[in-house]
PDB file of C-alpha atoms in Angstrom:
ATOM      1  CA  UNK A   1       0.000   0.000   0.000  1.00  0.00           C
ATOM      2  CA  UNK A   2       2.803   2.396   0.859  1.00  0.00           C
ATOM      3  CA  UNK A   3       4.445   2.081  -2.562  1.00  0.00           C
ATOM      4  CA  UNK A   4       1.188   2.973  -4.319  1.00  0.00           C
ATOM      5  CA  UNK A   5       0.956   6.332  -2.594  1.00  0.00           C
ATOM      6  CA  UNK A   6       1.614   9.307  -4.890  1.00  0.00           C
ATOM      7  CA  UNK A   7       4.064  10.843  -2.431  1.00  0.00           C
ATOM      8  CA  UNK A   8       6.287   7.782  -2.563  1.00  0.00           C
ATOM      9  CA  UNK A   9       6.152   7.678  -6.358  1.00  0.00           C
ATOM     10  CA  UNK A  10       7.186  11.332  -6.487  1.00  0.00           C
ATOM     11  CA  UNK A  11      10.131  10.771  -4.139  1.00  0.00           C
ATOM     12  CA  UNK A  12      11.290   7.762  -6.154  1.00  0.00           C
ATOM     13  CA  UNK A  13      11.091   9.663  -9.440  1.00  0.00           C
ATOM     14  CA  UNK A  14      13.054  12.569  -7.945  1.00  0.00           C
ATOM     15  CA  UNK A  15      15.685  10.125  -6.709  1.00  0.00           C
ATOM     16  CA  UNK A  16      16.017   8.614 -10.186  1.00  0.00           C
ATOM     17  CA  UNK A  17      16.286  12.079 -11.758  1.00  0.00           C
ATOM     18  CA  UNK A  18      19.001  13.044  -9.273  1.00  0.00           C
ATOM     19  CA  UNK A  19      20.944   9.837  -9.906  1.00  0.00           C
ATOM     20  CA  UNK A  20      20.756  10.250 -13.676  1.00  0.00           C
ATOM     21  CA  UNK A  21      21.889  13.876 -13.436  1.00  0.00           C
ATOM     22  CA  UNK A  22      24.924  12.769 -11.430  1.00  0.00           C
ATOM     23  CA  UNK A  23      25.732  10.132 -14.048  1.00  0.00           C
ATOM     24  CA  UNK A  24      25.505  12.706 -16.842  1.00  0.00           C
ATOM     25  CA  UNK A  25      27.740  15.075 -14.858  1.00  0.00           C
ATOM     26  CA  UNK A  26      30.314  12.291 -14.472  1.00  0.00           C
ATOM     27  CA  UNK A  27      30.094  11.606 -18.201  1.00  0.00           C
ATOM     28  CA  UNK A  28      30.606  15.267 -19.097  1.00  0.00           C
ATOM     29  CA  UNK A  29      33.610  15.470 -16.778  1.00  0.00           C
ATOM     30  CA  UNK A  30      35.035  12.334 -18.392  1.00  0.00           C
ATOM     31  CA  UNK A  31      34.526  13.856 -21.845  1.00  0.00           C
ATOM     32  CA  UNK A  32      36.510  16.924 -20.819  1.00  0.00           C
ATOM     33  CA  UNK A  33      39.306  14.662 -19.573  1.00  0.00           C
ATOM     34  CA  UNK A  34      39.179  12.534 -22.753  1.00  0.00           C
ATOM     35  CA  UNK A  35      38.090   9.519 -20.703  1.00  0.00           C
ATOM     36  CA  UNK A  36      34.742   8.853 -22.371  1.00  0.00           C
ATOM     37  CA  UNK A  37      33.261   7.107 -25.364  1.00  0.00           C
ATOM     38  CA  UNK A  38      30.011   8.032 -27.088  1.00  0.00           C
ATOM     39  CA  UNK A  39      28.150   6.879 -30.134  1.00  0.00           C
ATOM     40  CA  UNK A  40      27.539   3.244 -30.976  1.00  0.00           C
ATOM     41  CA  UNK A  41      30.803   2.640 -32.847  1.00  0.00           C
ATOM     42  CA  UNK A  42      33.069   4.166 -30.192  1.00  0.00           C
ATOM     43  CA  UNK A  43      31.189   2.496 -27.333  1.00  0.00           C
ATOM     44  CA  UNK A  44      31.256  -0.903 -29.069  1.00  0.00           C
ATOM     45  CA  UNK A  45      35.036  -0.680 -29.535  1.00  0.00           C
ATOM     46  CA  UNK A  46      35.577   0.236 -25.893  1.00  0.00           C
ATOM     47  CA  UNK A  47      33.265  -2.484 -24.601  1.00  0.00           C
ATOM     48  CA  UNK A  48      35.079  -5.100 -26.675  1.00  0.00           C
ATOM     49  CA  UNK A  49      38.354  -4.286 -24.889  1.00  0.00           C
ATOM     50  CA  UNK A  50      36.709  -3.871 -21.489  1.00  0.00           C
ATOM     51  CA  UNK A  51      37.703  -0.258 -21.000  1.00  0.00           C
ATOM     52  CA  UNK A  52      34.336   1.126 -19.848  1.00  0.00           C
ATOM     53  CA  UNK A  53      33.447   1.311 -16.186  1.00  0.00           C
ATOM     54  CA  UNK A  54      30.007   2.875 -16.705  1.00  0.00           C
ATOM     55  CA  UNK A  55      27.655   2.697 -19.678  1.00  0.00           C
ATOM     56  CA  UNK A  56      24.678   4.998 -20.163  1.00  0.00           C
ATOM     57  CA  UNK A  57      21.997   4.108 -22.679  1.00  0.00           C
ATOM     58  CA  UNK A  58      18.717   5.931 -23.163  1.00  0.00           C
ATOM     59  CA  UNK A  59      15.271   4.431 -23.508  1.00  0.00           C
ATOM     60  CA  UNK A  60      14.811   6.346 -26.760  1.00  0.00           C
ATOM     61  CA  UNK A  61      17.989   4.730 -28.150  1.00  0.00           C
ATOM     62  CA  UNK A  62      16.655   1.303 -27.194  1.00  0.00           C
ATOM     63  CA  UNK A  63      13.296   2.082 -28.815  1.00  0.00           C
ATOM     64  CA  UNK A  64      15.054   3.272 -31.969  1.00  0.00           C
ATOM     65  CA  UNK A  65      17.025   0.013 -32.087  1.00  0.00           C
ATOM     66  CA  UNK A  66      13.756  -1.924 -31.840  1.00  0.00           C
ATOM     67  CA  UNK A  67      12.243   0.087 -34.696  1.00  0.00           C
ATOM     68  CA  UNK A  68      15.310  -0.385 -36.877  1.00  0.00           C
ATOM     69  CA  UNK A  69      15.535  -4.108 -36.126  1.00  0.00           C
ATOM     70  CA  UNK A  70      18.921  -3.842 -34.393  1.00  0.00           C
ATOM     71  CA  UNK A  71      17.701  -4.506 -30.858  1.00  0.00           C
ATOM     72  CA  UNK A  72      19.287  -7.972 -30.696  1.00  0.00           C
ATOM     73  CA  UNK A  73      22.693  -6.487 -31.485  1.00  0.00           C
ATOM     74  CA  UNK A  74      22.208  -3.818 -28.815  1.00  0.00           C
ATOM     75  CA  UNK A  75      21.062  -6.421 -26.297  1.00  0.00           C
ATOM     76  CA  UNK A  76      24.173  -8.504 -26.995  1.00  0.00           C
ATOM     77  CA  UNK A  77      26.329  -5.391 -26.576  1.00  0.00           C
ATOM     78  CA  UNK A  78      24.755  -4.648 -23.190  1.00  0.00           C
ATOM     79  CA  UNK A  79      25.258  -8.266 -22.084  1.00  0.00           C
ATOM     80  CA  UNK A  80      28.892  -8.106 -23.160  1.00  0.00           C
ATOM     81  CA  UNK A  81      29.304  -4.890 -21.184  1.00  0.00           C
ATOM     82  CA  UNK A  82      27.882  -6.526 -18.071  1.00  0.00           C
ATOM     83  CA  UNK A  83      30.187  -9.519 -18.559  1.00  0.00           C
ATOM     84  CA  UNK A  84      33.104  -7.064 -18.692  1.00  0.00           C
ATOM     85  CA  UNK A  85      32.025  -5.692 -15.292  1.00  0.00           C
ATOM     86  CA  UNK A  86      30.657  -2.474 -16.782  1.00  0.00           C
ATOM     87  CA  UNK A  87      27.827  -0.880 -14.829  1.00  0.00           C
ATOM     88  CA  UNK A  88      24.935  -0.331 -17.240  1.00  0.00           C
ATOM     89  CA  UNK A  89      22.374   2.429 -16.614  1.00  0.00           C
ATOM     90  CA  UNK A  90      19.210   2.733 -18.694  1.00  0.00           C
ATOM     91  CA  UNK A  91      18.110   6.354 -18.585  1.00  0.00           C
ATOM     92  CA  UNK A  92      14.602   7.694 -19.077  1.00  0.00           C
ATOM     93  CA  UNK A  93      14.386  11.048 -17.288  1.00  0.00           C
ATOM     94  CA  UNK A  94      15.027  14.454 -18.821  1.00  0.00           C
ATOM     95  CA  UNK A  95      18.740  13.967 -18.044  1.00  0.00           C
ATOM     96  CA  UNK A  96      18.766  11.394 -20.834  1.00  0.00           C
ATOM     97  CA  UNK A  97      18.437  14.129 -23.464  1.00  0.00           C
ATOM     98  CA  UNK A  98      22.113  15.003 -23.056  1.00  0.00           C
ATOM     99  CA  UNK A  99      23.060  11.384 -23.709  1.00  0.00           C
ATOM    100  CA  UNK A 100      20.678  11.327 -26.690  1.00  0.00           C
ATOM    101  CA  UNK A 101      22.622  14.274 -28.136  1.00  0.00           C
ATOM    102  CA  UNK A 102      25.748  12.128 -27.914  1.00  0.00           C
ATOM    103  CA  UNK A 103      24.138   9.323 -29.892  1.00  0.00           C
ATOM    104  CA  UNK A 104      21.956   7.742 -27.204  1.00  0.00           C
ATOM    105  CA  UNK A 105      24.766   5.644 -25.793  1.00  0.00           C
ATOM    106  CA  UNK A 106      27.912   6.731 -23.965  1.00  0.00           C
ATOM    107  CA  UNK A 107      30.347   5.471 -21.378  1.00  0.00           C
ATOM    108  CA  UNK A 108      33.044   6.473 -18.924  1.00  0.00           C
ATOM    109  CA  UNK A 109      36.402   4.776 -19.439  1.00  0.00           C
ATOM    110  CA  UNK A 110      38.300   2.959 -16.714  1.00  0.00           C
ATOM    111  CA  UNK A 111      41.626   4.146 -18.064  1.00  0.00           C
TER     112      UNK A 111
END
């Protein structure tokens, strides 16, 4: 019953928004330090060598992959990232628009 209350839903959505904003801030800082990858090609290369610590992917990017028929490839990429000990975050708040501008998928490098 508690979870169904509108106040709890609002707090949880604010928490998610805050978390996603922090992730985007970390990504932007990594970009300035040349420790980031963005766009499908760059991210795929970095995942294959295990150099990403964090991966951000937007819901709109996932939906686009479904529409284009490339969802299975994206799903395999995300599974590979998890197997490489990359933390994967699926973003769907307004903070995701910054990641969408970078191609819908981006990551922070370990090294």
